[in-house]
Amino acid sequence: MGTENSGTVEISEPLLEEPSKIPESDSENIPDWKEQITIRGLVVSAVLGTLFCIITHKLNLTVGIIPSLNVAAGLLGFFFVKSWTGFMSQLGFSVKPFTKQENTVIQTCVVACYGLAFSGGFGSYLLAMDEKTYNLIGPDYPGNRAEDVKNPGLLWMMGFIFVVSFLGLFSLVPLRKVMVMGYKLTYPSGTATAMLINSFHTNTGAELARNQVGRLGKYLSISFCWSCFKWFFSGIGDACGFDNFPTLGLTLFKNTFYFDFSPTYVGCGLICPHIVNCSVLFGAIISWGILWPLISQRAGDWYPADLGSNDFKGLYGYKVFIAISLILGDGLYNLIKIVSISVTEIFRNSSMENNIPLVMEVIGGESSRLELEKKKRDEVFLKDRIPFWFAGSGYVALAAISTATMPIIFPPLKWYLVLCSYLIAPALAFCNSYGTGLTDWSLASTYGKIGLFIIASLVGSNGGVVAGLAACGVMMSIVSTAADLMQDFKTGYLTLSSAKSMFVSQLVGTAMGCIIAPLTFWMYWNAFDIGSPDSPYKAPYAVIYREMAILGIEGFSELPKHCLALCCGFFVAALAINLLKDVTPAKVSQFIPIPMAMAVPFYIGAYFAIDMFVGTVILFVWEKINKKDADDFAGAVASGLICGDGIWTIPSAILSIFRINPPICMYFGPSVRT
């Protein structure tokens, strides 16, 4: 995670020049912004957006860790359109050339679409309102009222997403020149995607792209077939099949330590940084290996021994609230850190002249060529302007519509609270977008939690839970989409794509997501037992978000014995760990775990941590054997594993809807002596 913008710029800008070497003939034939948006591109975007929404929902409803799929979107977009143009050419039809600008538009559209599967709250704040989560916490739990229940509905969810998701796109459009060209923010994911797309559309990069697509297709097929094979042995419920294979023995299996043969989690392990995967495993060892067994021995003293496994006054309460404390500690630290860095860099940049020519002089004899390419990127980026009046009036109009509509969907959330949220949202969106540009770390969920606590406490016990959760959605959607848009502007800047085509593709992708994300969630909702502790789709963050809203109203009075002390300890530990990561040298800090990643298995279990660790071990060994091969193909292999398992979800859901159950229940138990 970067902490100083100046250092980041000096390192990244020279690296960007290599993939952006453009022949003169190519650089002079940049298509008009309207030509960059094609019918075939929109069709591919809709298909990939649907697939990635399904994958995001699955991860949201199981473990809550969503890896970046930007690179996969660029790669699959290239594969589909290239396959289509090649097929049509063989039939004798004349087809338009596939440009990197069109590739960038597809990637932008797909990211905007599947981003709403995360920021739309289908696995968090929206699901926290439903009756299952209410019953899971308990009707007699203080602050958990039956009146604060709103079950998922396809129409109201679509309406909610439509009225909140577009505001973030209009909030920062006037600042695109300042963010991308003035402050020269890096946006690492956007930069990496641009480098990939640029490499695809060169003679040398095309061969690598074909090989990457081949690997992706191979492992997608393997993952799909394996998931299909596993289904036949999974029986009814959540106790059968390879998902419950006691690979490390029955004793560890009882504490959720086992490898469950999930291609999705192994793929996540391949695509996530090593420190994230190791942090997840470390959190699993601390919680399920040490903490929960020790606390369970205190049953009858710290909490009543006869409570159910999902009672918040027992062990379950420790699991949820300690996870919350880690998440809040990590989020608070990074929020303060990134806002302070952003403010410092803003003042520093405003007091200094543009220093990029100095960097280019250090590079050597190619400074004039680099200057020409930079000038060309600047010209293309500024050519198609988006008027300030259009962005401003769009934001005001959408805010007015949302302010009038939100109280209809969520009556406890009064119009003046919504209006206040929209007055401060652009400032928070700027902070999040600037911080993402510096560090690649979006804190959308942290801003959402801040809104949740503030609004829940203001509304009080009479509807504060629903109002707080809805306010969380408003804030989270705005700051998330604003950061995504600015990151895509960076990608477009580096691929010589029009800013107007980027903005329009974001609008189209967001409109797609407003329909596709609720529809794909609705498939899960009708096919599977979402939110049940005994289901594979436990929706862990639904309980956490509802408890946060209750805490904002009721406080900590009903926590089990010593739970508050443990929560405070882990909250402080999260702050201390983050501080330690920042003050120690890089060779030491790279081994210090991330509290946010550690928190996830505290509540869910250790099984997915084992899978992700297997993925990171495979990648580590691969890098030792052949680093270039790993760098070139690890992302494609990971994307194939994740996408294949995600595709299998569709036929699995259809079978479940038609009540077709797996024929075999493969179950493991201890051998019995006769």
XYZ file of C-alpha atoms in Angstrom:
674
model
C 0.000 0.000 0.000
C 1.538 3.280 -1.111
C 1.773 6.161 1.318
C 3.584 8.894 -0.604
C 2.290 10.189 -3.904
C 5.566 11.689 -5.052
C 7.382 8.405 -4.804
C 4.561 6.574 -6.502
C 4.514 8.939 -9.467
C 8.273 8.797 -10.008
C 8.183 5.034 -10.083
C 4.984 4.398 -12.026
C 5.115 6.954 -14.831
C 8.226 5.522 -16.542
C 6.760 2.027 -16.246
C 3.642 3.165 -18.032
C 5.527 4.236 -21.096
C 6.598 0.758 -22.148
C 3.119 -0.681 -22.764
C 1.952 2.552 -24.325
C 4.459 2.592 -27.183
C 2.155 3.235 -30.109
C 3.160 3.202 -33.759
C 2.594 6.533 -35.454
C -0.003 5.093 -37.812
C -1.971 3.738 -34.884
C -1.699 6.847 -32.749
C -3.080 8.991 -35.620
C -6.214 6.886 -36.066
C -7.941 7.105 -32.727
C -11.660 6.441 -33.249
C -14.242 9.059 -32.326
C -15.828 8.585 -28.888
C -19.074 7.331 -30.445
C -17.172 4.698 -32.448
C -15.533 3.424 -29.263
C -18.967 2.347 -27.982
C -20.261 -0.481 -30.186
C -23.252 -2.791 -30.166
C -21.025 -5.870 -29.976
C -19.154 -4.281 -27.070
C -22.379 -3.643 -25.158
C -23.575 -7.213 -25.768
C -20.270 -8.614 -24.478
C -20.448 -6.223 -21.512
C -23.929 -7.478 -20.611
C -22.822 -11.126 -20.786
C -19.674 -10.554 -18.726
C -21.526 -8.244 -16.331
C -24.025 -11.028 -15.638
C -21.260 -13.571 -15.064
C -19.305 -11.283 -12.744
C -22.449 -10.319 -10.819
C -23.071 -14.028 -10.178
C -19.480 -14.477 -8.999
C -19.626 -11.374 -6.787
C -22.913 -12.461 -5.206
C -21.494 -15.900 -4.489
C -18.431 -14.456 -2.784
C -20.527 -11.854 -0.950
C -22.928 -14.468 0.385
C -20.226 -16.933 1.431
C -17.069 -15.203 2.658
C -17.422 -11.521 1.776
C -13.962 -11.186 0.145
C -14.190 -9.836 -3.411
C -10.979 -9.874 -5.471
C -10.494 -7.288 -8.218
C -11.887 -8.616 -11.500
C -10.835 -5.626 -13.648
C -8.052 -7.538 -15.381
C -10.345 -10.528 -15.973
C -12.921 -8.183 -17.514
C -10.329 -6.779 -19.914
C -9.043 -10.244 -20.795
C -12.473 -11.818 -21.357
C -13.648 -8.770 -23.306
C -10.664 -9.188 -25.611
C -11.374 -12.919 -25.963
C -15.073 -12.575 -26.833
C -14.742 -9.754 -29.365
C -11.636 -11.246 -30.998
C -13.425 -14.587 -31.288
C -16.439 -12.857 -32.824
C -14.434 -10.820 -35.343
C -12.373 -13.881 -36.293
C -15.511 -15.994 -36.789
C -17.252 -13.343 -38.909
C -14.113 -12.817 -40.996
C -13.941 -16.526 -41.796
C -17.547 -16.350 -43.010
C -16.548 -13.583 -45.395
C -18.140 -10.653 -43.570
C -16.357 -7.338 -43.234
C -15.957 -6.398 -39.565
C -14.683 -3.273 -37.858
C -11.243 -3.672 -36.280
C -11.225 -4.299 -32.542
C -9.408 -1.377 -30.947
C -7.977 -0.957 -27.491
C -10.443 1.883 -26.959
C -13.357 -0.504 -27.506
C -11.651 -3.013 -25.212
C -11.381 -0.299 -22.538
C -15.050 0.630 -22.908
C -16.069 -3.017 -22.425
C -13.918 -3.345 -19.309
C -15.348 -0.100 -17.897
C -18.915 -1.180 -18.569
C -18.401 -4.601 -16.960
C -16.753 -3.144 -13.844
C -19.569 -0.612 -13.432
C -22.115 -3.417 -13.752
C -20.672 -5.943 -11.314
C -19.589 -3.187 -8.911
C -23.261 -2.744 -8.012
C -23.432 -6.374 -6.880
C -21.061 -5.279 -4.108
C -22.035 -1.667 -3.350
C -25.734 -2.538 -3.776
C -25.604 -4.267 -0.409
C -27.069 -7.627 -1.479
C -24.801 -9.413 0.945
C -24.628 -6.694 3.595
C -26.887 -3.760 4.444
C -29.939 -4.699 2.286
C -29.900 -8.290 3.473
C -29.459 -7.071 7.073
C -33.028 -5.754 6.913
C -34.654 -9.104 6.142
C -36.651 -11.350 8.476
C -34.082 -14.169 8.540
C -31.411 -11.867 9.925
C -33.914 -10.444 12.416
C -34.782 -13.954 13.650
C -31.135 -15.008 13.707
C -30.289 -12.203 16.125
C -33.431 -12.969 18.123
C -36.789 -11.221 18.648
C -36.003 -10.681 22.339
C -32.625 -9.035 21.659
C -32.738 -5.356 22.769
C -33.045 -3.004 19.808
C -33.941 -5.788 17.361
C -37.532 -4.865 16.518
C -39.942 -6.681 14.217
C -40.896 -3.279 12.753
C -37.329 -2.896 11.435
C -37.749 -5.663 8.870
C -37.889 -5.263 5.104
C -37.619 -8.466 3.109
C -35.926 -8.442 -0.304
C -38.186 -7.569 -3.208
C -37.075 -7.396 -6.810
C -38.886 -4.165 -7.705
C -37.977 -2.102 -4.635
C -34.343 -3.252 -4.800
C -34.133 -2.171 -8.453
C -35.754 1.151 -7.582
C -33.368 1.722 -4.692
C -30.269 1.010 -6.771
C -31.495 3.211 -9.622
C -31.996 6.250 -7.376
C -28.647 6.008 -5.531
C -26.143 4.500 -7.976
C -25.826 7.282 -10.552
C -25.063 10.136 -8.174
C -21.465 9.078 -7.620
C -20.826 9.276 -11.379
C -21.857 12.939 -11.499
C -20.239 14.000 -8.230
C -16.598 14.080 -9.395
C -16.749 14.345 -13.202
C -15.617 18.031 -13.161
C -12.478 16.960 -11.248
C -11.288 14.305 -13.713
C -8.576 16.581 -15.156
C -7.356 17.530 -11.687
C -7.289 13.942 -10.399
C -5.755 12.239 -13.445
C -3.582 14.947 -15.014
C -3.093 17.486 -12.222
C -2.338 15.312 -9.212
C -1.186 12.440 -11.487
C -2.740 9.848 -9.193
C -1.576 6.331 -9.957
C -4.784 4.240 -9.504
C -2.781 0.985 -9.529
C -5.648 -1.307 -10.642
C -6.635 1.089 -13.422
C -3.005 1.379 -14.483
C -2.509 -2.404 -14.497
C -5.655 -2.870 -16.589
C -4.471 -0.217 -19.061
C -1.077 -1.918 -19.367
C -2.815 -5.231 -20.069
C -5.141 -3.746 -22.714
C -2.277 -1.862 -24.372
C -0.247 -5.069 -24.561
C -3.162 -6.985 -26.126
C -3.289 -4.595 -29.057
C 0.357 -4.856 -30.116
C 1.895 -7.565 -32.257
C 3.916 -9.010 -29.389
C 1.081 -8.714 -26.872
C -1.463 -10.480 -29.084
C 0.396 -13.796 -28.809
C 0.545 -13.526 -25.018
C -3.150 -12.622 -24.941
C -4.006 -15.743 -26.960
C -2.025 -17.892 -24.544
C -3.688 -16.231 -21.558
C -7.119 -16.826 -23.063
C -6.182 -20.460 -23.663
C -5.203 -20.938 -20.020
C -8.361 -19.164 -18.869
C -10.565 -21.384 -21.030
C -8.779 -24.541 -19.894
C -9.147 -23.849 -16.179
C -12.659 -22.502 -16.614
C -13.650 -25.860 -18.133
C -11.857 -27.788 -15.375
C -13.503 -25.691 -12.672
C -16.969 -26.031 -14.215
C -16.659 -29.816 -14.618
C -15.311 -30.234 -11.078
C -18.149 -28.174 -9.601
C -20.636 -30.263 -11.560
C -18.993 -33.479 -10.304
C -19.089 -32.242 -6.693
C -22.818 -31.526 -6.950
C -23.695 -35.219 -7.375
C -22.282 -36.006 -3.916
C -23.526 -32.950 -2.023
C -26.882 -34.397 -0.926
C -29.511 -32.265 0.814
C -28.487 -29.570 3.279
C -24.944 -28.541 4.124
C -23.388 -31.658 5.645
C -22.504 -33.766 2.613
C -20.017 -33.873 -0.223
C -16.538 -32.574 -0.912
C -17.493 -29.257 0.714
C -17.338 -31.139 4.024
C -14.294 -33.327 3.404
C -12.292 -33.720 6.675
C -8.939 -33.396 4.907
C -7.082 -32.493 8.133
C -8.862 -34.975 10.370
C -12.179 -35.018 12.191
C -10.947 -33.088 15.228
C -9.839 -30.103 13.163
C -12.932 -30.515 10.993
C -15.118 -29.729 14.024
C -13.273 -26.407 14.284
C -13.826 -25.750 10.532
C -10.215 -26.502 9.559
C -10.510 -28.444 6.311
C -9.952 -28.038 2.577
C -13.316 -27.920 0.836
C -12.073 -28.223 -2.793
C -13.576 -24.893 -3.871
C -12.167 -23.587 -7.194
C -13.474 -20.113 -6.331
C -11.516 -19.788 -3.090
C -8.382 -21.325 -4.595
C -8.717 -18.827 -7.458
C -9.079 -16.008 -4.933
C -5.880 -17.233 -3.313
C -4.102 -17.035 -6.665
C -5.328 -13.528 -7.435
C -5.093 -11.936 -3.973
C -1.714 -10.795 -2.567
C 0.157 -13.299 -0.397
C -0.240 -11.115 2.686
C -4.040 -11.097 2.333
C -4.234 -14.902 2.150
C -1.806 -15.341 5.044
C -3.731 -12.760 7.095
C -6.957 -14.709 6.557
C -5.285 -17.945 7.690
C -3.713 -16.181 10.677
C -7.118 -14.863 11.696
C -8.580 -18.355 11.384
C -5.866 -19.819 13.621
C -6.334 -17.118 16.277
C -10.128 -17.438 16.326
C -11.059 -21.058 15.570
C -7.757 -22.544 16.668
C -7.269 -20.671 19.963
C -9.899 -18.121 21.004
C -13.202 -19.925 20.451
C -12.057 -23.227 22.014
C -10.865 -21.300 25.093
C -14.084 -19.265 25.401
C -16.241 -22.366 24.882
C -14.583 -23.870 27.969
C -16.067 -20.937 29.940
C -19.635 -21.909 29.084
C -21.717 -21.669 32.239
C -19.495 -18.909 33.610
C -19.064 -16.269 30.921
C -22.361 -17.146 29.235
C -25.212 -19.655 29.801
C -24.232 -23.140 28.699
C -27.650 -24.082 27.294
C -27.824 -21.399 24.593
C -28.190 -22.210 20.901
C -25.241 -21.989 18.547
C -26.629 -18.780 17.033
C -27.576 -16.951 20.226
C -25.860 -13.568 20.562
C -25.702 -13.924 24.332
C -23.367 -16.883 23.919
C -20.280 -17.816 21.886
C -21.938 -16.509 18.734
C -21.925 -13.006 20.214
C -18.158 -13.137 20.743
C -17.659 -14.208 17.118
C -19.731 -11.382 15.646
C -18.666 -8.494 17.875
C -14.939 -9.253 17.891
C -15.075 -9.437 14.083
C -16.869 -6.071 14.059
C -14.225 -4.532 16.337
C -11.399 -5.648 14.021
C -13.225 -4.346 10.944
C -13.974 -0.987 12.557
C -10.439 -0.597 13.931
C -8.865 -1.304 10.552
C -11.352 0.884 8.710
C -10.983 3.817 11.116
C -7.179 3.742 10.941
C -7.086 3.615 7.152
C -9.748 6.298 6.855
C -7.769 8.724 9.028
C -4.535 7.779 7.306
C -5.767 8.151 3.729
C -7.662 11.381 4.402
C -4.559 12.873 6.037
C -2.356 11.716 3.146
C -4.850 13.130 0.653
C -5.005 16.507 2.370
C -1.199 16.672 2.633
C -0.734 15.807 -1.029
C -3.395 18.271 -2.151
C -1.625 21.130 -0.377
C 1.742 19.905 -1.618
C 0.571 19.720 -5.226
C -1.145 23.089 -5.047
C 2.094 24.727 -3.901
C 4.360 23.108 -6.492
C 4.742 23.431 -10.223
C 4.167 20.469 -12.490
C 7.279 18.353 -11.914
C 6.755 15.577 -14.457
C 9.250 17.044 -17.008
C 11.942 16.738 -14.310
C 11.143 13.060 -13.953
C 11.343 12.595 -17.688
C 14.715 14.324 -17.864
C 16.089 11.767 -15.425
C 14.886 8.930 -17.629
C 17.386 9.716 -20.365
C 17.399 10.110 -24.151
C 13.774 9.205 -24.721
C 12.432 12.230 -22.835
C 11.221 13.938 -26.017
C 9.318 10.835 -27.170
C 7.793 10.391 -23.736
C 6.794 14.049 -23.728
C 5.101 13.631 -27.114
C 3.182 10.569 -25.936
C 2.112 12.368 -22.779
C 0.960 15.327 -24.854
C -1.017 12.980 -27.096
C -2.722 11.366 -24.077
C -3.557 14.791 -22.680
C -5.073 15.913 -25.977
C -7.237 12.807 -26.327
C -8.346 12.961 -22.703
C -9.359 16.624 -22.963
C -10.782 16.500 -26.491
C -14.338 15.396 -25.647
C -15.362 17.576 -22.743
C -18.146 16.831 -20.274
C -19.577 20.251 -19.374
C -19.555 21.292 -15.745
C -23.188 22.407 -15.983
C -24.182 18.942 -17.188
C -22.483 17.176 -14.259
C -23.767 19.705 -11.720
C -27.350 19.724 -12.950
C -27.309 15.934 -13.231
C -26.203 15.574 -9.614
C -28.813 18.065 -8.376
C -31.623 16.427 -10.366
C -30.701 12.913 -9.240
C -30.308 14.051 -5.626
C -33.769 15.645 -5.744
C -35.325 12.461 -7.148
C -33.541 10.303 -4.578
C -34.450 12.634 -1.685
C -38.109 12.298 -2.629
C -37.971 8.558 -3.316
C -35.874 7.157 -0.456
C -38.446 7.927 2.308
C -41.047 6.061 0.237
C -38.863 2.947 0.076
C -37.580 3.329 3.665
C -40.099 5.388 5.709
C -37.831 5.805 8.803
C -35.216 7.560 6.641
C -36.600 11.106 6.497
C -36.037 13.337 3.473
C -33.873 15.848 5.304
C -31.471 13.090 6.375
C -31.148 11.984 2.749
C -30.578 15.581 1.659
C -27.842 16.069 4.262
C -26.165 12.876 3.023
C -26.093 14.224 -0.527
C -24.687 17.566 0.607
C -21.630 15.959 2.215
C -21.301 12.988 -0.178
C -19.185 14.759 -2.858
C -16.540 15.647 -0.283
C -16.394 12.039 0.949
C -16.381 10.771 -2.645
C -13.385 13.004 -3.356
C -11.540 11.687 -0.294
C -12.226 8.080 -1.264
C -11.283 8.618 -4.921
C -8.070 10.423 -3.981
C -7.147 7.736 -1.472
C -7.876 4.993 -4.003
C -5.639 6.778 -6.487
C -2.804 6.816 -3.978
C -3.148 3.364 -2.451
C -5.613 1.308 -4.554
C -7.587 0.870 -1.317
C -11.251 1.906 -1.569
C -12.843 2.593 1.804
C -16.428 2.688 0.533
C -17.655 0.265 3.208
C -15.983 2.368 5.922
C -17.758 5.529 4.766
C -20.964 3.505 4.646
C -20.498 2.348 8.247
C -19.945 5.950 9.354
C -23.250 6.914 7.756
C -24.882 3.880 9.351
C -23.822 4.792 12.901
C -24.649 8.501 12.551
C -28.123 8.083 11.048
C -29.055 5.145 13.312
C -28.169 7.181 16.404
C -30.028 10.275 15.107
C -33.223 8.374 14.291
C -33.133 6.353 17.513
C -34.984 3.195 18.485
C -38.070 4.013 16.402
C -36.799 2.895 13.000
C -33.125 3.647 13.464
C -32.006 0.201 12.280
C -33.622 0.450 8.836
C -32.751 4.142 8.495
C -29.102 3.496 9.363
C -28.807 0.569 6.956
C -30.415 2.562 4.141
C -28.125 5.542 4.820
C -25.184 3.151 4.679
C -26.299 2.184 1.188
C -26.612 5.803 0.067
C -23.114 6.710 1.215
C -21.473 3.471 0.107
C -22.931 3.648 -3.412
C -21.811 7.242 -4.007
C -18.230 6.923 -2.809
C -17.760 3.512 -4.458
C -19.016 4.494 -7.928
C -17.072 7.782 -7.807
C -13.803 5.934 -7.112
C -14.553 3.359 -9.829
C -15.246 6.112 -12.357
C -12.007 7.957 -11.603
C -10.047 4.695 -11.814
C -11.588 4.015 -15.226
C -10.720 7.560 -16.315
C -7.104 6.662 -15.521
C -7.396 3.493 -17.624
C -8.928 5.485 -20.468
C -6.215 8.133 -20.209
C -3.475 5.504 -20.624
C -5.215 3.683 -23.505
C -6.000 6.894 -25.439
C -9.740 6.451 -24.867
C -12.123 9.368 -24.812
C -13.223 10.661 -21.410
C -16.731 10.993 -22.821
C -16.808 7.345 -23.926
C -15.598 6.364 -20.444
C -18.380 8.363 -18.823
C -21.078 7.043 -21.157
C -19.895 3.443 -20.707
C -20.018 3.957 -16.932
C -23.593 5.202 -17.253
C -24.550 2.247 -19.450
C -22.767 -0.244 -17.188
C -24.440 1.218 -14.103
C -27.845 0.993 -15.810
C -27.096 -2.647 -16.663
C -26.048 -3.302 -13.078
C -29.261 -1.792 -11.731
C -31.134 -4.566 -13.557
C -28.652 -7.447 -13.659
C -27.416 -7.260 -10.051
C -30.913 -7.546 -8.473
C -31.953 -10.237 -10.967
C -28.910 -12.418 -10.295
C -29.357 -11.926 -6.541
C -33.010 -12.889 -6.916
C -31.868 -16.142 -8.505
C -29.789 -16.893 -5.403
C -32.601 -15.792 -3.095
C -35.146 -18.169 -4.662
C -32.782 -21.080 -5.242
C -30.850 -21.230 -1.959
C -31.413 -20.751 1.750
C -29.729 -17.363 1.984
C -28.726 -16.206 5.459
C -29.201 -19.485 7.292
C -26.241 -20.559 9.481
C -26.606 -24.092 8.076
C -26.526 -22.942 4.456
C -23.426 -22.560 2.261
C -24.690 -19.010 1.681
C -24.543 -17.739 5.253
C -24.373 -14.051 4.217
C -22.052 -13.267 7.153
C -22.083 -9.505 6.738
C -25.876 -9.289 6.985
C -25.717 -10.108 10.698
C -22.701 -7.855 11.221
C -24.354 -4.831 9.589
C -27.619 -5.266 11.504
C -25.692 -5.561 14.752
C -23.809 -2.374 13.897
C -27.104 -0.547 13.432
C -28.400 -1.898 16.757
C -25.165 -0.862 18.457
C -25.622 2.632 17.093
C -28.915 2.798 18.989
C -28.635 0.535 22.030
C -24.942 0.455 22.904
C -23.097 -2.550 24.369
C -25.240 -3.340 27.406
C -26.392 -6.802 26.302
C -23.045 -8.282 25.300
C -21.942 -11.492 27.042
C -19.420 -11.385 29.877
C -15.988 -9.936 28.997
C -17.087 -9.509 25.361
C -16.745 -5.716 25.471
C -13.252 -5.984 26.959
C -12.206 -8.410 24.223
C -13.750 -6.160 21.573
C -11.819 -3.152 22.888
C -8.626 -5.223 22.927
C -9.031 -6.324 19.314
C -10.033 -2.804 18.236
C -6.826 -1.411 19.747
C -4.884 -4.348 18.276
C -6.178 -3.464 14.796
C -4.990 0.130 15.239
C -1.615 -1.021 16.588
C -1.057 -3.545 13.785
C -1.774 -0.923 11.129
C 0.521 1.563 12.836
C 3.238 -1.076 13.054
C 2.881 -1.776 9.311
C 3.443 1.900 8.555
C 6.397 2.579 10.852
C 8.453 -0.557 10.163
C 10.662 -0.988 7.067
C 9.091 -2.549 4.005
C 11.087 -5.769 4.418
C 9.392 -6.218 7.819
C 5.939 -4.693 7.167
C 5.304 -7.032 4.242
C 4.972 -9.865 6.769
C 2.603 -8.043 9.156
C -1.012 -9.259 8.722
C -3.962 -7.085 7.659
C -6.637 -6.833 10.410
C -9.537 -6.489 7.947
C -8.598 -9.792 6.313
C -8.013 -11.417 9.704
C -11.559 -10.511 10.802
C -13.417 -12.444 8.104
C -12.791 -16.022 9.396
C -13.581 -14.975 12.993
C -17.250 -15.229 12.102
C -17.393 -17.513 9.060
C -14.931 -20.301 9.781
C -11.472 -21.446 8.737
C -12.295 -23.632 5.732
C -12.098 -20.913 3.060
C -8.816 -19.671 4.612
C -7.344 -23.121 3.943
C -8.479 -22.929 0.304
C -7.059 -19.454 -0.201
C -3.799 -20.470 1.443
C -3.556 -23.425 -0.951
C -3.946 -20.914 -3.787
C -1.217 -18.664 -2.424
C 1.140 -21.657 -1.916
C 0.580 -22.707 -5.535
C 1.375 -19.165 -6.682
C 4.444 -18.940 -4.425
C 5.887 -22.211 -5.759
C 4.986 -21.206 -9.323
C 6.843 -17.901 -8.887
C 9.899 -19.711 -7.566
C 9.942 -22.148 -10.481
C 9.117 -19.696 -13.288
C 8.322 -16.130 -12.227
C 7.649 -14.812 -15.721
C 5.215 -17.629 -16.443
C 3.463 -16.987 -13.116
C 3.259 -13.246 -13.786
C 1.836 -13.857 -17.255
C -0.707 -16.568 -16.477
C -1.613 -16.603 -12.761
C -4.378 -14.045 -13.292
C -5.810 -16.021 -16.205
C -5.757 -19.303 -14.259
C -7.368 -17.648 -11.232
C -10.041 -16.021 -13.396
C -10.780 -19.364 -15.043
C -11.192 -21.138 -11.705
C -13.467 -18.399 -10.355
C -15.532 -18.030 -13.547
C -16.014 -21.778 -14.068
C -17.341 -22.255 -10.536
C -19.455 -19.119 -10.976
C -20.979 -20.402 -14.216
C -21.925 -23.678 -12.518
C -24.003 -21.640 -10.070
C -26.543 -20.989 -12.846
C -27.468 -24.654 -13.589
C -27.166 -25.423 -9.870
C -29.685 -22.690 -9.072
C -32.030 -23.893 -11.820
C -31.895 -27.453 -10.448
C -32.593 -26.127 -6.970
C -35.553 -24.031 -8.147
C -37.077 -27.142 -9.731
C -36.393 -29.069 -6.491
C -33.990 -31.497 -8.170
C -31.657 -32.654 -5.410
C -28.229 -34.309 -5.716
C -28.624 -38.110 -5.732
C -25.798 -38.949 -3.282
C -24.836 -37.714 0.164
C -21.151 -38.406 0.766
C -20.653 -38.166 4.526
C -17.592 -38.712 6.710
C -17.580 -39.943 10.301
C -15.320 -41.760 12.758
C -14.799 -45.479 12.282
C -16.781 -47.584 14.793
C -15.271 -50.625 16.439
C -17.527 -53.653 16.422
